[in-house]
mmCIF file with all atom_site columns, C-alpha atoms in Angstrom:
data_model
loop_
_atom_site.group_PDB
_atom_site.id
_atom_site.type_symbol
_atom_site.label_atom_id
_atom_site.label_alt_id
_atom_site.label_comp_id
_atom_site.label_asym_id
_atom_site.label_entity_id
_atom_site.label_seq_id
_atom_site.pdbx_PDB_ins_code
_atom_site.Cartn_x
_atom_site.Cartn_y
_atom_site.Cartn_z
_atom_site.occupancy
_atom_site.B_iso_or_equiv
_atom_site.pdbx_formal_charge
_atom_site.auth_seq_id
_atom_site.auth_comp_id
_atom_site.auth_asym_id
_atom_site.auth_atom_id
_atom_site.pdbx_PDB_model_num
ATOM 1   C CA . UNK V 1 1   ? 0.000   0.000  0.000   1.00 53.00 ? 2   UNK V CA 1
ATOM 2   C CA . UNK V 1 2   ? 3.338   2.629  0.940   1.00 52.00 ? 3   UNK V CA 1
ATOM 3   C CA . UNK V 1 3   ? 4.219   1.958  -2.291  1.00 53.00 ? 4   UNK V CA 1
ATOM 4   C CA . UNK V 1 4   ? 1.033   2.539  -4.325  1.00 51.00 ? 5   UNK V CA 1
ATOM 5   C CA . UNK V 1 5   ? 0.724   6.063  -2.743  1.00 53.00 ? 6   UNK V CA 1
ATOM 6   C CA . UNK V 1 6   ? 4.526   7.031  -3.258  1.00 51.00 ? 7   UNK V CA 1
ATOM 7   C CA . UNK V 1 7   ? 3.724   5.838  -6.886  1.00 52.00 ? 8   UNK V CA 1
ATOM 8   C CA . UNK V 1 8   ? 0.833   8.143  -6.771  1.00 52.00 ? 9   UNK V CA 1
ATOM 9   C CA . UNK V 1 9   ? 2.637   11.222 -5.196  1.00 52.00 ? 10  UNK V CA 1
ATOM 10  C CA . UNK V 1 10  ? 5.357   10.901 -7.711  1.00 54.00 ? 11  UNK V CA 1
ATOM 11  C CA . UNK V 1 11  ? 3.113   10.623 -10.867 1.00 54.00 ? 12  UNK V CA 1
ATOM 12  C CA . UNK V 1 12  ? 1.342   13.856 -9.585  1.00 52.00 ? 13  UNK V CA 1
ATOM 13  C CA . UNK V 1 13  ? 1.884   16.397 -12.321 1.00 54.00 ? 14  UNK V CA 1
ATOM 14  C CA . UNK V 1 14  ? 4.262   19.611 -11.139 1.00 49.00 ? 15  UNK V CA 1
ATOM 15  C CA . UNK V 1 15  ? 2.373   23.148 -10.813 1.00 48.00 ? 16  UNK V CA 1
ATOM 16  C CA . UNK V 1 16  ? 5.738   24.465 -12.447 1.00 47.00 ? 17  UNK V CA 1
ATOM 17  C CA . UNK V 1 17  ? 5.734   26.308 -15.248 1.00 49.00 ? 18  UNK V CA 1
ATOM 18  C CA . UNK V 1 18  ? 9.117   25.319 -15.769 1.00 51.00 ? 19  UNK V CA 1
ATOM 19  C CA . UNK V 1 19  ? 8.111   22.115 -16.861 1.00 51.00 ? 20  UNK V CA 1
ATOM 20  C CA . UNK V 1 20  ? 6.815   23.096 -20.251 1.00 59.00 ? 21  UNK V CA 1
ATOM 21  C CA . UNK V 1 21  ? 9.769   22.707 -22.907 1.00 61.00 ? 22  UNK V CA 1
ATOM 22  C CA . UNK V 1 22  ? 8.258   25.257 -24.812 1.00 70.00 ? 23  UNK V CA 1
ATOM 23  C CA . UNK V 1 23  ? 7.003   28.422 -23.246 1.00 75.00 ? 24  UNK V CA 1
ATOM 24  C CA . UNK V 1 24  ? 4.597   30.803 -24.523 1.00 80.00 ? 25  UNK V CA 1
ATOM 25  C CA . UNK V 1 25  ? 3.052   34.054 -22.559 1.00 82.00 ? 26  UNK V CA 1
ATOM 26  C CA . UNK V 1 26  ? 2.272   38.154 -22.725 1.00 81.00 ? 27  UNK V CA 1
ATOM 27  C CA . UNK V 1 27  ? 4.267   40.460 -21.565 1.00 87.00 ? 28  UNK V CA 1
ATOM 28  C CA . UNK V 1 28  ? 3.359   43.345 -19.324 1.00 88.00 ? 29  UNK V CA 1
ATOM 29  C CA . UNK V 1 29  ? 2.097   46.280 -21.455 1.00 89.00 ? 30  UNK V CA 1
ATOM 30  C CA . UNK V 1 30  ? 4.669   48.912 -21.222 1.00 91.00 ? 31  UNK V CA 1
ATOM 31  C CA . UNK V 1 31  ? 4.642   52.803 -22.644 1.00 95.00 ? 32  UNK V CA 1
ATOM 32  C CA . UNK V 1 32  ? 7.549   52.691 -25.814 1.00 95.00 ? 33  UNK V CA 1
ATOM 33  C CA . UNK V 1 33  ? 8.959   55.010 -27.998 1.00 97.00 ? 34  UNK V CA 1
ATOM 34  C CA . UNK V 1 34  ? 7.273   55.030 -31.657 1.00 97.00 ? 35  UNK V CA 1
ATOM 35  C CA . UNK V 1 35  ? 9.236   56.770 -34.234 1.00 98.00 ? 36  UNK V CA 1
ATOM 36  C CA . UNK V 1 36  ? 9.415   56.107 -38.295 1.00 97.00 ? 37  UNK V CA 1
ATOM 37  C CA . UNK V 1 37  ? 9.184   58.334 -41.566 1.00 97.00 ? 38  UNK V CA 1
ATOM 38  C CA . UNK V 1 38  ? 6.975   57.804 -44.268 1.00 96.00 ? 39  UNK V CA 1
ATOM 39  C CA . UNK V 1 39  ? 6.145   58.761 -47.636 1.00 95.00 ? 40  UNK V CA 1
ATOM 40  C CA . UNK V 1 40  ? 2.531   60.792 -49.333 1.00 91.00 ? 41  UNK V CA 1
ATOM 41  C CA . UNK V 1 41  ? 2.955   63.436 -51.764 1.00 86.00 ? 42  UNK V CA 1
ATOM 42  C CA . UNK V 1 42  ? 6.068   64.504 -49.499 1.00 88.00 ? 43  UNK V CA 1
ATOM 43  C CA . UNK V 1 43  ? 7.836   62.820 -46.516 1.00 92.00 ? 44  UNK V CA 1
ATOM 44  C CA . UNK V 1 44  ? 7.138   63.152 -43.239 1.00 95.00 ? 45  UNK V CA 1
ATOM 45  C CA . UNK V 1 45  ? 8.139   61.698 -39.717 1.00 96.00 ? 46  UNK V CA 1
ATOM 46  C CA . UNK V 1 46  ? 6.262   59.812 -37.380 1.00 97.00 ? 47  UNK V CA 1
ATOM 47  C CA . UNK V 1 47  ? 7.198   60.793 -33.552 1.00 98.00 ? 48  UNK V CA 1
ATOM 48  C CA . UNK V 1 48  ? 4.734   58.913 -30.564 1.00 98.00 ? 49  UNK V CA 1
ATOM 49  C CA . UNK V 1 49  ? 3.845   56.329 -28.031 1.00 97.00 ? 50  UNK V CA 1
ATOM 50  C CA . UNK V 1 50  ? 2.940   52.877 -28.063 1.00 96.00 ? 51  UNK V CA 1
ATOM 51  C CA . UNK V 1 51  ? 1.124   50.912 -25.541 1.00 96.00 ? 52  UNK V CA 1
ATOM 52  C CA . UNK V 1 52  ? 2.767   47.823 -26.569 1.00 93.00 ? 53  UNK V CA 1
ATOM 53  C CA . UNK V 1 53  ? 2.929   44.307 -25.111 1.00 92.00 ? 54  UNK V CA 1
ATOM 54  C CA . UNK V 1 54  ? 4.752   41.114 -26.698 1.00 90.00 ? 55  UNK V CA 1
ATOM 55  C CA . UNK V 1 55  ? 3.310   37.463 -26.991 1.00 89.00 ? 56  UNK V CA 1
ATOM 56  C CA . UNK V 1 56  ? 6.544   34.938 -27.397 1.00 86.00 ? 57  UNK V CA 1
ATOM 57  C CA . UNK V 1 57  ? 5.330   31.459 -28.513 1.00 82.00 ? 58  UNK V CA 1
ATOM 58  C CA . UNK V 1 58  ? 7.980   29.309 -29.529 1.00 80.00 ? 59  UNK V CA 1
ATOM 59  C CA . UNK V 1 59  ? 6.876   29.276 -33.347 1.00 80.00 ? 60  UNK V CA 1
ATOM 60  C CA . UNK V 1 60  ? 7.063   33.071 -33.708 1.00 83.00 ? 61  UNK V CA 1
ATOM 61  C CA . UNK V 1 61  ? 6.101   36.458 -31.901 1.00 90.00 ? 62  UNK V CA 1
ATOM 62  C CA . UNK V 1 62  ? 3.124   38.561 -31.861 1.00 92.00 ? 63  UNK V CA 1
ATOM 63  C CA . UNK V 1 63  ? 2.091   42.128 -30.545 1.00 94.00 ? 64  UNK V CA 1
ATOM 64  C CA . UNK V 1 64  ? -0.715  44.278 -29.852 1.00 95.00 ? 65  UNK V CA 1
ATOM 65  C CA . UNK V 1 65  ? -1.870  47.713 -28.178 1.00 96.00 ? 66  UNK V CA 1
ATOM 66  C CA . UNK V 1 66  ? -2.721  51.135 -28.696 1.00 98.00 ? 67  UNK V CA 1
ATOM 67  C CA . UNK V 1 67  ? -0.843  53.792 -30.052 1.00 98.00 ? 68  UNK V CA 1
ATOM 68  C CA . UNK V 1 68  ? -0.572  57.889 -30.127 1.00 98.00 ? 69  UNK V CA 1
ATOM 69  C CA . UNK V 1 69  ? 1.363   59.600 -33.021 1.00 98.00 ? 70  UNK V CA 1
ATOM 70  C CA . UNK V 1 70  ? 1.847   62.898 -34.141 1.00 97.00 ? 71  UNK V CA 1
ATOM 71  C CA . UNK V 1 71  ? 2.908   62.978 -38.218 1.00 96.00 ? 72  UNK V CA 1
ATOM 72  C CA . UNK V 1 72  ? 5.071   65.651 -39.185 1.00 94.00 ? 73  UNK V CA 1
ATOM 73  C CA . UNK V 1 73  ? 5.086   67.445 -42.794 1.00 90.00 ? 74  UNK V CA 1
ATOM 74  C CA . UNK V 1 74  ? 6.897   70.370 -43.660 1.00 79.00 ? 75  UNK V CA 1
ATOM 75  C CA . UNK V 1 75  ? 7.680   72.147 -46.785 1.00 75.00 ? 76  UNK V CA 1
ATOM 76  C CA . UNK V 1 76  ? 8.334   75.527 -48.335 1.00 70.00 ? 77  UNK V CA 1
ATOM 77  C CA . UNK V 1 77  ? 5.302   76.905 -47.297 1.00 68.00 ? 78  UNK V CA 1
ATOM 78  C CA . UNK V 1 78  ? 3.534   75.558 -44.544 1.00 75.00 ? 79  UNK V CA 1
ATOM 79  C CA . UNK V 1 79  ? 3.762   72.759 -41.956 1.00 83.00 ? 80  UNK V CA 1
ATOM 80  C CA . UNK V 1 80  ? 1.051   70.323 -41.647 1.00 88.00 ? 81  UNK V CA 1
ATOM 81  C CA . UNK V 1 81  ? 0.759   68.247 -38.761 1.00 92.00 ? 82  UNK V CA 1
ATOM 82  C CA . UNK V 1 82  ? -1.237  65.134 -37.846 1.00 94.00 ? 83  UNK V CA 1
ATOM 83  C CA . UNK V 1 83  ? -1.925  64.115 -34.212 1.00 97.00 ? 84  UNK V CA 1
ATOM 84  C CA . UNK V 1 84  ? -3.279  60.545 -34.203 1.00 97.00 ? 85  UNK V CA 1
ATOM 85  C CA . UNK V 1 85  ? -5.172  57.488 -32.357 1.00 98.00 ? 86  UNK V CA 1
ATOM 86  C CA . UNK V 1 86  ? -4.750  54.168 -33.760 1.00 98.00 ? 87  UNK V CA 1
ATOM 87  C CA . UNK V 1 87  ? -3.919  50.389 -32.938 1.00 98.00 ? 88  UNK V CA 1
ATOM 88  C CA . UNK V 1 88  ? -1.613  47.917 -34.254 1.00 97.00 ? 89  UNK V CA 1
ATOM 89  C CA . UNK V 1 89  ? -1.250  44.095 -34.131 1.00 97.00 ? 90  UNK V CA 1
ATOM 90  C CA . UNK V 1 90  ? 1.539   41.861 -35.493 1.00 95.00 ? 91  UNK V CA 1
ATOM 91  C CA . UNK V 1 91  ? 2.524   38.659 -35.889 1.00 94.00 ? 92  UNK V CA 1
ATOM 92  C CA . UNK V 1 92  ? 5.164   36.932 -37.256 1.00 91.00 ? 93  UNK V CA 1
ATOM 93  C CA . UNK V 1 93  ? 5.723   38.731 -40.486 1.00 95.00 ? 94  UNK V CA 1
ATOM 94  C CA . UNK V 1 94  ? 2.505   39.945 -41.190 1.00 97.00 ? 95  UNK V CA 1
ATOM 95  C CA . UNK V 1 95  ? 1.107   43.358 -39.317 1.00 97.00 ? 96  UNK V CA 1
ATOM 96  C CA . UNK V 1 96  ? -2.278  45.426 -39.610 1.00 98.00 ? 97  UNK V CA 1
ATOM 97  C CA . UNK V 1 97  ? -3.010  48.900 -37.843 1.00 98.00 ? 98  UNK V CA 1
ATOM 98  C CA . UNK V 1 98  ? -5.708  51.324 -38.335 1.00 98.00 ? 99  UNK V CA 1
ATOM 99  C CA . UNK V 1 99  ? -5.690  55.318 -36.761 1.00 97.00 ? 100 UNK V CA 1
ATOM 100 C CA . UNK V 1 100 ? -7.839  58.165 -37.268 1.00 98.00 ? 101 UNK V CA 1
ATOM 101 C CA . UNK V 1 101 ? -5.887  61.271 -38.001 1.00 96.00 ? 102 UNK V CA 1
ATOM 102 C CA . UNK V 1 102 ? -6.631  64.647 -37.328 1.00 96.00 ? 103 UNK V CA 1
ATOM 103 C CA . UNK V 1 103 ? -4.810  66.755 -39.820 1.00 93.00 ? 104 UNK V CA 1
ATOM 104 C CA . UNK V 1 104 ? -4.089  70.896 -39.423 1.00 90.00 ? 105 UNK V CA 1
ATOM 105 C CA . UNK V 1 105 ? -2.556  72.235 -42.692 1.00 84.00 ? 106 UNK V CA 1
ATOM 106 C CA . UNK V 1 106 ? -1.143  75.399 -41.074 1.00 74.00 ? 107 UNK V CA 1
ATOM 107 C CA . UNK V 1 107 ? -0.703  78.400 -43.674 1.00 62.00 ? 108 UNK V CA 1
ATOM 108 C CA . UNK V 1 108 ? -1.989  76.704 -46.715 1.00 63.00 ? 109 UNK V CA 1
ATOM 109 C CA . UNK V 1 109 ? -2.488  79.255 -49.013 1.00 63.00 ? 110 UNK V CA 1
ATOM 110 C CA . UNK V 1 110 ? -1.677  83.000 -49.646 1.00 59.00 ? 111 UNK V CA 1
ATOM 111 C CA . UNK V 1 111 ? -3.603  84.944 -46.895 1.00 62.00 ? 112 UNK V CA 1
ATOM 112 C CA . UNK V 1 112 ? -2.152  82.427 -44.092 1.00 56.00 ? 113 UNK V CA 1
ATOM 113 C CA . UNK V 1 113 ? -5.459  80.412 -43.572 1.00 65.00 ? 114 UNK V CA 1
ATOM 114 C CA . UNK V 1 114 ? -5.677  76.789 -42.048 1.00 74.00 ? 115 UNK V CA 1
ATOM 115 C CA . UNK V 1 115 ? -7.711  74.070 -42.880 1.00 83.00 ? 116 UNK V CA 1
ATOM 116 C CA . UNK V 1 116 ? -8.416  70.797 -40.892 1.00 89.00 ? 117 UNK V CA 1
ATOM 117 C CA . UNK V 1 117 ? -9.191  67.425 -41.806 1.00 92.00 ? 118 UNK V CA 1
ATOM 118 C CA . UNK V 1 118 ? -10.380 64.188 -40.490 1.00 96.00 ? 119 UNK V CA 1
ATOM 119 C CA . UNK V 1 119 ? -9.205  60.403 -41.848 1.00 96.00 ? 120 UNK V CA 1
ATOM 120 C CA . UNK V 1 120 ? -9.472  57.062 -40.963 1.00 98.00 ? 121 UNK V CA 1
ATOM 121 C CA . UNK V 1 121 ? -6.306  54.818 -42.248 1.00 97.00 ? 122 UNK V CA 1
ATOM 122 C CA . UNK V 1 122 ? -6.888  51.342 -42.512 1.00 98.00 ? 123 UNK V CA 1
ATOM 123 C CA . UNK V 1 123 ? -2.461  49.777 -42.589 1.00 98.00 ? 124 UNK V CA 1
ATOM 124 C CA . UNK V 1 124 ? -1.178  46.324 -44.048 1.00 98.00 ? 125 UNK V CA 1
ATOM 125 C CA . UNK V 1 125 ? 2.097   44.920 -43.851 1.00 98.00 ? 126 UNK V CA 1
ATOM 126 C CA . UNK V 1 126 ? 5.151   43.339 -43.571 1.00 97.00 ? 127 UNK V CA 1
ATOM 127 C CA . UNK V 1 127 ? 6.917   43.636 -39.879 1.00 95.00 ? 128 UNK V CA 1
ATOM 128 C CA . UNK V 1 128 ? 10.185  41.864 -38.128 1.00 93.00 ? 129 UNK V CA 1
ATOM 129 C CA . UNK V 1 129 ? 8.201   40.793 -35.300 1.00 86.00 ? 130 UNK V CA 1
ATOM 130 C CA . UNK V 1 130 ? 6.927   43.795 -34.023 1.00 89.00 ? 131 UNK V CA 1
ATOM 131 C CA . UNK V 1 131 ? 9.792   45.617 -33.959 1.00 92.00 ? 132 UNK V CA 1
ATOM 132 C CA . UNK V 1 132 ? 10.065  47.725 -37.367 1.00 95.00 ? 133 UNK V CA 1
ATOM 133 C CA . UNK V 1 133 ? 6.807   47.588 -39.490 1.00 96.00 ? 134 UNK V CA 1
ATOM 134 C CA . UNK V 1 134 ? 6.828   48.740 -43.270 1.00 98.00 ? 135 UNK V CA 1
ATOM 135 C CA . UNK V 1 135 ? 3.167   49.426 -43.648 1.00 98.00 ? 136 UNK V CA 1
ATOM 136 C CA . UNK V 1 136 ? 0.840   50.622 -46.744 1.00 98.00 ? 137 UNK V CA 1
ATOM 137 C CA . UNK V 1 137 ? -2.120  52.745 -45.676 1.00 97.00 ? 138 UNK V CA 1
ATOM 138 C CA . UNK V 1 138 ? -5.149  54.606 -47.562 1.00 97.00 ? 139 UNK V CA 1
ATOM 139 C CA . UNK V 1 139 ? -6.562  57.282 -45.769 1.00 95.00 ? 140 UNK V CA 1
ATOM 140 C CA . UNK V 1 140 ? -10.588 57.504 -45.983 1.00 95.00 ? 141 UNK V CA 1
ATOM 141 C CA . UNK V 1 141 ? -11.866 61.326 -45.610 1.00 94.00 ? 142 UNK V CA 1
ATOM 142 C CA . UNK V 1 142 ? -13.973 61.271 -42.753 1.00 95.00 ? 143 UNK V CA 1
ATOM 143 C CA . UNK V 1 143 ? -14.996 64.839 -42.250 1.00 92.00 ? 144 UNK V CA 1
ATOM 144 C CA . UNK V 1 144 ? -16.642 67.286 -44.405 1.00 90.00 ? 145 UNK V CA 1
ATOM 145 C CA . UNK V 1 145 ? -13.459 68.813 -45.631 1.00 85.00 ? 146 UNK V CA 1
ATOM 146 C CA . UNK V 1 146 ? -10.372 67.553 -46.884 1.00 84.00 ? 147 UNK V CA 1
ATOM 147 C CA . UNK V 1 147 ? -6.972  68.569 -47.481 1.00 83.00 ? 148 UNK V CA 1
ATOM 148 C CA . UNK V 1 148 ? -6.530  67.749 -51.467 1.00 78.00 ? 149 UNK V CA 1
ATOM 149 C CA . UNK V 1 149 ? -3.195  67.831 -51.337 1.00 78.00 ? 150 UNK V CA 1
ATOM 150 C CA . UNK V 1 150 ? -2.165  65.100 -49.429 1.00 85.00 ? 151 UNK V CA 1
ATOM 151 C CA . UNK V 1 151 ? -2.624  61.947 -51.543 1.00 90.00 ? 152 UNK V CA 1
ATOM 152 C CA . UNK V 1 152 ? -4.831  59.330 -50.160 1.00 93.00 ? 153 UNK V CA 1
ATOM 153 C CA . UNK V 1 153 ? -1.894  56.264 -50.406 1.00 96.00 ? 154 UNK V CA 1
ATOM 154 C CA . UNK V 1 154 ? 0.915   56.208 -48.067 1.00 96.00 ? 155 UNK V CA 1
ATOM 155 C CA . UNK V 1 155 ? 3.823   53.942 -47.102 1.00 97.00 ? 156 UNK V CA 1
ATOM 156 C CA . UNK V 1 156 ? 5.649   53.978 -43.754 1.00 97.00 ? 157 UNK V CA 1
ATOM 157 C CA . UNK V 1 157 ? 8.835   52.502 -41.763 1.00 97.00 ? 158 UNK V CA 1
ATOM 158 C CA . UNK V 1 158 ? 8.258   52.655 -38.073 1.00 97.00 ? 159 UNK V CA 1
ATOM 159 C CA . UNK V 1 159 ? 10.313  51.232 -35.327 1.00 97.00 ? 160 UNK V CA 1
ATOM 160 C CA . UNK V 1 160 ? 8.586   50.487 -31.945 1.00 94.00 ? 161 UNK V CA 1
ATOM 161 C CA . UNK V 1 161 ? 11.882  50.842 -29.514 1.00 94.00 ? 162 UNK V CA 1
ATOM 162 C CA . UNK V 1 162 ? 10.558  48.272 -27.014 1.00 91.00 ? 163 UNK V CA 1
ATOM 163 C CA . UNK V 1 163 ? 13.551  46.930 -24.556 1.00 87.00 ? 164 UNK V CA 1
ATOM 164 C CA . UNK V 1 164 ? 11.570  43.275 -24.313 1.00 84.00 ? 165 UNK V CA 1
ATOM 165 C CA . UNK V 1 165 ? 12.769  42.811 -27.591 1.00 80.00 ? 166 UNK V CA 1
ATOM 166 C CA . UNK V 1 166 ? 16.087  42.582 -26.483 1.00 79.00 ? 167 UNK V CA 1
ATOM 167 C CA . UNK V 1 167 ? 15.890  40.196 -23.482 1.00 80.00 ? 168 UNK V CA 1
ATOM 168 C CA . UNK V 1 168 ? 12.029  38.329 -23.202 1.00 73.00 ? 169 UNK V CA 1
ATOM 169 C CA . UNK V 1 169 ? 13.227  35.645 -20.892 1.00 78.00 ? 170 UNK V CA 1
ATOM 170 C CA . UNK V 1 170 ? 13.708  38.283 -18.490 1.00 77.00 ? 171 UNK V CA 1
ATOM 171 C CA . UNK V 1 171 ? 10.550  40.445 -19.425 1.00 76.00 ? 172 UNK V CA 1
ATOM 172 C CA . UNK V 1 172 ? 7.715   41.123 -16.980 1.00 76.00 ? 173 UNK V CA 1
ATOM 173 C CA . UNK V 1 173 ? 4.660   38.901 -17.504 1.00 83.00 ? 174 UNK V CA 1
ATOM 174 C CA . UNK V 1 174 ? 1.454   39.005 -17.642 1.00 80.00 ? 175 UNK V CA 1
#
């Protein structure tokens, strides 16, 4: 009988995580640094902040969150700036995002006038895990006006400077 509940006690499986040979799990969301440049009718530079957290599985990586961008044109004339909400997920290779963008063409024409538009941007593309996505968007007018001069497709490189990246073993979880 000592020996059929030793067998037993032994045979009990382990409340270890350690146990798994391949581990998978979210890391805590943390704030990161968002920055890129793009291209529309002119460049521009993406500056923001990412509410980013990482999935490692052992196949591949994935992310997710919220994010908060400001897009920055300048020319001769005028600056036009775009202050954004949006959200991204990744995975892999593959990567999707989609923001609405408030733009403010500042001194757009002769007399020094501004204008102000509203678009939604639906993104697709390719991304190294997370880490640096090169995205194609097309921005959908939302508003009743509409700054004509910005064309409607537009590529991007961003980099989302998370430090999990560099050490996930170590990152906080979830």
């Amino acid at each position: 009988m000592l020996v059929l509940y030793t067998t037993i006690l032994i045979a009990q499986p382990s409340d270890s995580s350690s146990s798994k040979p391949f581990q998978h799990y979210w890391t805590k969301q943390r704030f990161v640094p968002k920055i890129g440049v793009g291209m529309q009718d002119r460049a521009f530079v993406e500056v923001g902040l990412y509410w980013q957290n990482i999935y490692k599985h052992p196949l591949s990586l994935a992310s997710k969150g919220p994010y908060t961008t400001v897009d920055i044109f300048v020319d001769d004339s005028n600056l036009l700036l775009g202050p954004k909400l949006g959200y991204e997920f990744t995975a892999g290779i593959f990567g999707v995002a989609a923001d609405v963008t408030y733009f403010i063409d500042h001194n757009y024409n002769s007399e020094g006038a501004n204008r102000q538009s509203l678009v939604f941007t639906p993104k697709v593309g390719l991304t190294i895990l997370g880490f640096a996505d090169i995205f194609y968007g097309y921005q959908v007018p939302i508003s009743n006006t509409e700054i004509t001069s910005l064309y409607r497709n537009r590529f991007s490189l961003v980099f989302n400077l998370n430090r999990d990246y560099f050490n996930l073993k170590e990152a906080p979880r979830k």
